[in-house]
Amino acid sequence: MTQIPRARAHPPSRTTLPAIVTLALWRVRRTWRLLLLAGIGILAAVTLVCTVPLYSEVSMTAGLRGVLTATPQSAELTVQATSQVLAPTILDQETQSLNQIIQQQLKPYLQTSTEFFLETPSFKIDAPASNKCKIDAPDSKCYSMLLYGAPMQEAARHIHLLRGRLPAQRSHALEIALTQQAADYLKLDVGSMMKVGLYYQSLNGGEVFDEPLQVVGIIVSNPTDPFWHGEDFDTRPGPRGEPPSNYTALMSNDAFVAELQQLASALQLYNGWYFFALNENPTLYWYYHLNSSSIGIGQVDDLIRRLQVAQEQIGSGQLRLPRILSGALIHTQLSGPPLGARQGTSTLEHFRSRTSLVAIPVTLALLQVVGLLLFFVGLMTSLLVERQAEVIAVLRSRGASRRHIFGSFVTQGIGLALLALLAGPLLAILATRLLVHMTLATADQQAQQVISGAPLPVALKVGWLALVTALCAVGVMILALWGATRRDVLEMRREAARVTRQPFWQRIYLDVIAAIIALTGFLLLLYISNSGALSTQMSLTIATPLALVAPIFLGIAGMLFFLRGFPWLLRRLAGLTSRRPGVTPMLALAQMARAPHQAVRMILLLALASSFAGFALVFLASETQHLQAIAAYETGADFSGALQAPVPADALTQQAAAYRAIPGVTSATLGFAEDGLVPSTSTIVSVRAVEASTFAQTAIWTAQDSRQSLASLMDQLLARRLPAKAGQSIPAIVDALTWQKLNLSAGASFTLQIDAQTLSFTALAEVDHIPTVQDSLAPGRASDFTPPGGMLIDYQSLVSVMFASHGVLLPVNYIWLRTSDDPALVAKTRAALAHGPLALATVNDRRAILSALEHDPLYLALMEVLTVGTAMTILLALLGNWMAAWQSARTRLSNFAVLRALGTTPRQLASLLTWEQVMVYTTALALGAFFGALLAVTIVPALVFTGISSYTADISSGEFSMLQHILPIQVVVPDLLVIAFAALIIMGAVAIGMMARVASKAAIGQTLRLNAD
């Protein structure tokens, strides 16, 4: 018998890849589509999580630099000291000691240039215009002069010289420069001499010495030039036009100190130093400037801390001066807008509080988006397992354990997370730069340097966020895989045909937990709002997240409660449809009622995405309208502002015609704006007296201001215009705040002091608000400012009664303008209001305010999260629902084949799938619309970022002042929302049709194969 050779045993595989990894790689070729979608979801989550902090860093840095550059003084630090002893050596030591402290604390944030100015007390002067002036006599009546010392090399670039020259840094006599007006009053000119009385005090007593002054130049200064720090060298006459008694002259710092040193040496004062005193001592100023272009948002806390340390060191007298000079500087203090004052917080601290409040909703919005993306990842993972049910059965029959199968899926998930972890931060850098280019203004785009340079360090900065998100994605996949891979194929098929156990979220009562969290949040919010136990800032810090979190959990609880009873609803609908002709709806509802798990997942994903999208669109529309309302409210018209000088009442018509002649101005209204006092209660009321015949055509009046139109209100004032008769009561339109404070009723009378004169007024009508008047009744604002409230009256009536009663003719001091929207004409109007004979002292520009609010980087940070998050979640939700529907149709091919064998036509089969998908999309969109509206109504009013502070632009000086908002955000439903939901319905219908057609064809093919078998 022939012996059969024994088969040679193959050596064990030396592959380095474990069996789990090998199995995972082997299955990639079969499941790459679902893996691709899951990977896209993880990559989107990682990229978004990294993009938001990078964009927020850039936008908030731009906002910080905007605060520091809003005015020339915004980034300025001032060291002010009073000096008892002056000499060049002393000044050098004082400056060196100050520079040492400033450089030690603030060197990374400072510019290199430092400015030093000196301001003397007012000295008596013996000028040609003086009569019998004795500067050494205490009771002698003389003109006085303040000497303002500046570095001449820098001053030459910031002043206009009419005649002569600027004071020299070294001279035999003390040289000064005057304005032409001061020279005319004092009867001086270039080359003129006069004397000033300087008081020296030594150990042996004090004495006044005559010091000669020589006028070497006639100058014209620009008070708006930040170099002069508000000093204009202007000379203002007395109240009756008499020559002024006080003057200001420009001198050289070095020349003044050197001259005093020579006099002190000649007088042989104590140790060569001279003690300089009068009723006041000279004031010294050192100006330091923060380098705003190098300060990022991440350095704010460190900068505030360093500023406070420097302020404490300088204020406590820690200057390293010789012992003999220990009392040379007194009252030394460091101040400036970045440091604040006793009356309020600094600009940096205020900005930090704003960013902390903005960061809360940005973070919560980001968490919502990331949560939806992770839910999408979990859905794709479940579909991935269900898609491979047959393969899992085969692998289990060939010896693969559950650990191998579970490990292979987890390995695929880890691989996707690693790819997203590597690519996400780099894509986030590109996305951030694109968003910055698209959203921020050109000047603000320079803040992009905080993320410029090599991409690797920037990516590592947000790498921990990417790592956490990737781990969360892997955790979601593991949770989805854990339950799916523990079931065998038979159990999975039974679950697909009829549900035998509840989903995980129902078993742990996630809907009840969400409801408890929402209820607790609302109760805490109600307590904080009504208790008044916390400060305003603390209340905002706590109430803002509660106002955002509680409605979100309420929406989640509502959706889950509905989906818990959704199978029962399907069974009831199936019972109702069974009584009607047509078997297709009944079969579709019965099938969904028996196995609602897949439909519930699809409904939940699409409902969450659509509710978030609806909320985002409503919020964007509401914020846009709110910004427009705020800009219009702060100005009251297209332009408004105080006149440079009051205009007599009889020149009102001519002045209005001059403003209407400005190109682009369509209507102009002049009036009187001032605060009045209620004598009985000391209540402040803002008075707006306007020309009633033109104000309706000029002012901007919205439905938030009053239910009555402005034209009807002005007609009432015109109908009751008063003649010039003493003691009459002036009709007044009163806002709600003043109406409440004075306890008024229609026709009630009250008195008010205007310009120190008492007048009587009659309450004609009540309105909600009067533009340009701070009159908020809403509690819980961001400051403790008490709004005065206001009233609107006819200017002609006010002038007539005031003149008849008190002989006072009130001038015109305020103007409102309505202009064309043509950009070229608007530019001409701005130029005319900023310079020239029609220039205003303060200019409120509605369009400039609106542009500043719309480009506020803090506002844009939230807008971009909502916009990008909405687009991303809706897109992935649609993809997820289409893929889930496709997978459901594929797993039911055998059922379709049986239905075909029983006589069901392809048309009926397509109708069956259509009914199922219509139920899913209809339910999801209905839930999304309802809970999106709930989120909009509850959350939108809480996101009042413009309610914290607004910016009113002054185009004449470029200054921005912080004002309190008083208008609530109104919830606005945009037309875009209707279009978006219509688009979702159309896309869902297209997807339904495509899947029904494909499934019916597949069922026919499956039937033919079964018949062949």
JSON list of N, CA and C in Angstrom, two decimals, residues 27 37 123 210 218-219 353 357 417 422-423 443 492 513 551 620 676 737 761 813 846 882 964 971:
[
{"chain": "A", "resi": 27, "resn": "ARG", "atom": "N", "xyz": [-10.78, 44.35, 6.55]},
{"chain": "A", "resi": 27, "resn": "ARG", "atom": "CA", "xyz": [-12.16, 44.75, 6.35]},
{"chain": "A", "resi": 27, "resn": "ARG", "atom": "C", "xyz": [-12.31, 46.18, 5.83]},
{"chain": "A", "resi": 37, "resn": "LEU", "atom": "N", "xyz": [-17.18, 58.17, 6.09]},
{"chain": "A", "resi": 37, "resn": "LEU", "atom": "CA", "xyz": [-18.12, 59.09, 6.70]},
{"chain": "A", "resi": 37, "resn": "LEU", "atom": "C", "xyz": [-17.83, 59.27, 8.19]},
{"chain": "A", "resi": 123, "resn": "PHE", "atom": "N", "xyz": [2.78, 131.61, 37.91]},
{"chain": "A", "resi": 123, "resn": "PHE", "atom": "CA", "xyz": [3.63, 132.66, 38.46]},
{"chain": "A", "resi": 123, "resn": "PHE", "atom": "C", "xyz": [3.05, 134.02, 38.13]},
{"chain": "A", "resi": 210, "resn": "ASP", "atom": "N", "xyz": [13.19, 137.99, 40.71]},
{"chain": "A", "resi": 210, "resn": "ASP", "atom": "CA", "xyz": [12.71, 138.31, 39.37]},
{"chain": "A", "resi": 210, "resn": "ASP", "atom": "C", "xyz": [13.52, 137.54, 38.35]},
{"chain": "A", "resi": 218, "resn": "ILE", "atom": "N", "xyz": [5.88, 132.84, 18.18]},
{"chain": "A", "resi": 218, "resn": "ILE", "atom": "CA", "xyz": [4.41, 132.85, 18.21]},
{"chain": "A", "resi": 218, "resn": "ILE", "atom": "C", "xyz": [3.96, 131.53, 17.57]},
{"chain": "A", "resi": 219, "resn": "ILE", "atom": "N", "xyz": [3.15, 130.76, 18.31]},
{"chain": "A", "resi": 219, "resn": "ILE", "atom": "CA", "xyz": [2.85, 129.38, 17.90]},
{"chain": "A", "resi": 219, "resn": "ILE", "atom": "C", "xyz": [1.34, 129.20, 17.75]},
{"chain": "A", "resi": 353, "resn": "SER", "atom": "N", "xyz": [-13.42, 91.15, 31.34]},
{"chain": "A", "resi": 353, "resn": "SER", "atom": "CA", "xyz": [-14.75, 90.71, 31.79]},
{"chain": "A", "resi": 353, "resn": "SER", "atom": "C", "xyz": [-15.65, 90.43, 30.60]},
{"chain": "A", "resi": 357, "resn": "LEU", "atom": "N", "xyz": [-17.35, 86.72, 29.54]},
{"chain": "A", "resi": 357, "resn": "LEU", "atom": "CA", "xyz": [-18.78, 86.51, 29.30]},
{"chain": "A", "resi": 357, "resn": "LEU", "atom": "C", "xyz": [-19.04, 85.98, 27.90]},
{"chain": "A", "resi": 417, "resn": "ALA", "atom": "N", "xyz": [-9.23, 58.19, 14.30]},
{"chain": "A", "resi": 417, "resn": "ALA", "atom": "CA", "xyz": [-8.97, 59.26, 15.27]},
{"chain": "A", "resi": 417, "resn": "ALA", "atom": "C", "xyz": [-7.54, 59.78, 15.13]},
{"chain": "A", "resi": 422, "resn": "LEU", "atom": "N", "xyz": [-3.93, 64.14, 13.53]},
{"chain": "A", "resi": 422, "resn": "LEU", "atom": "CA", "xyz": [-2.79, 64.71, 12.81]},
{"chain": "A", "resi": 422, "resn": "LEU", "atom": "C", "xyz": [-3.22, 65.80, 11.83]},
{"chain": "A", "resi": 423, "resn": "ALA", "atom": "N", "xyz": [-4.32, 65.57, 11.15]},
{"chain": "A", "resi": 423, "resn": "ALA", "atom": "CA", "xyz": [-4.74, 66.51, 10.11]},
{"chain": "A", "resi": 423, "resn": "ALA", "atom": "C", "xyz": [-5.60, 67.64, 10.65]},
{"chain": "A", "resi": 443, "resn": "ALA", "atom": "N", "xyz": [-7.69, 96.24, 9.14]},
{"chain": "A", "resi": 443, "resn": "ALA", "atom": "CA", "xyz": [-6.84, 96.64, 10.26]},
{"chain": "A", "resi": 443, "resn": "ALA", "atom": "C", "xyz": [-6.77, 95.56, 11.33]},
{"chain": "A", "resi": 492, "resn": "MET", "atom": "N", "xyz": [-29.31, 40.07, 16.33]},
{"chain": "A", "resi": 492, "resn": "MET", "atom": "CA", "xyz": [-29.37, 41.30, 15.54]},
{"chain": "A", "resi": 492, "resn": "MET", "atom": "C", "xyz": [-30.52, 41.24, 14.55]},
{"chain": "A", "resi": 513, "resn": "ILE", "atom": "N", "xyz": [-33.15, 62.60, 33.46]},
{"chain": "A", "resi": 513, "resn": "ILE", "atom": "CA", "xyz": [-31.97, 63.32, 33.95]},
{"chain": "A", "resi": 513, "resn": "ILE", "atom": "C", "xyz": [-31.88, 64.69, 33.30]},
{"chain": "A", "resi": 551, "resn": "PRO", "atom": "N", "xyz": [-32.21, 75.79, 28.79]},
{"chain": "A", "resi": 551, "resn": "PRO", "atom": "CA", "xyz": [-33.06, 75.50, 27.63]},
{"chain": "A", "resi": 551, "resn": "PRO", "atom": "C", "xyz": [-32.54, 74.36, 26.76]},
{"chain": "A", "resi": 620, "resn": "LEU", "atom": "N", "xyz": [-28.94, 84.86, 14.53]},
{"chain": "A", "resi": 620, "resn": "LEU", "atom": "CA", "xyz": [-28.22, 85.75, 13.61]},
{"chain": "A", "resi": 620, "resn": "LEU", "atom": "C", "xyz": [-29.13, 86.88, 13.13]},
{"chain": "A", "resi": 676, "resn": "GLY", "atom": "N", "xyz": [-32.43, 118.17, 33.05]},
{"chain": "A", "resi": 676, "resn": "GLY", "atom": "CA", "xyz": [-33.22, 118.97, 33.97]},
{"chain": "A", "resi": 676, "resn": "GLY", "atom": "C", "xyz": [-33.33, 118.29, 35.32]},
{"chain": "A", "resi": 737, "resn": "LEU", "atom": "N", "xyz": [-39.67, 105.36, 31.74]},
{"chain": "A", "resi": 737, "resn": "LEU", "atom": "CA", "xyz": [-38.92, 105.43, 32.99]},
{"chain": "A", "resi": 737, "resn": "LEU", "atom": "C", "xyz": [-39.29, 106.69, 33.78]},
{"chain": "A", "resi": 761, "resn": "PHE", "atom": "N", "xyz": [-44.56, 121.62, 33.31]},
{"chain": "A", "resi": 761, "resn": "PHE", "atom": "CA", "xyz": [-44.78, 120.77, 32.14]},
{"chain": "A", "resi": 761, "resn": "PHE", "atom": "C", "xyz": [-46.03, 119.93, 32.36]},
{"chain": "A", "resi": 813, "resn": "ASN", "atom": "N", "xyz": [-28.29, 124.09, 20.80]},
{"chain": "A", "resi": 813, "resn": "ASN", "atom": "CA", "xyz": [-26.99, 123.45, 21.08]},
{"chain": "A", "resi": 813, "resn": "ASN", "atom": "C", "xyz": [-26.88, 122.02, 20.55]},
{"chain": "A", "resi": 846, "resn": "ARG", "atom": "N", "xyz": [-24.51, 107.09, 12.86]},
{"chain": "A", "resi": 846, "resn": "ARG", "atom": "CA", "xyz": [-25.22, 105.81, 12.94]},
{"chain": "A", "resi": 846, "resn": "ARG", "atom": "C", "xyz": [-24.51, 104.73, 12.13]},
{"chain": "A", "resi": 882, "resn": "TRP", "atom": "N", "xyz": [-29.22, 59.72, 5.16]},
{"chain": "A", "resi": 882, "resn": "TRP", "atom": "CA", "xyz": [-29.25, 59.01, 3.88]},
{"chain": "A", "resi": 882, "resn": "TRP", "atom": "C", "xyz": [-28.56, 57.66, 4.00]},
{"chain": "A", "resi": 964, "resn": "GLN", "atom": "N", "xyz": [-24.18, 102.04, 27.90]},
{"chain": "A", "resi": 964, "resn": "GLN", "atom": "CA", "xyz": [-25.01, 100.91, 28.29]},
{"chain": "A", "resi": 964, "resn": "GLN", "atom": "C", "xyz": [-26.18, 100.76, 27.33]},
{"chain": "A", "resi": 971, "resn": "VAL", "atom": "N", "xyz": [-36.82, 88.62, 19.20]},
{"chain": "A", "resi": 971, "resn": "VAL", "atom": "CA", "xyz": [-36.64, 87.39, 18.44]},
{"chain": "A", "resi": 971, "resn": "VAL", "atom": "C", "xyz": [-37.24, 87.59, 17.05]}
]
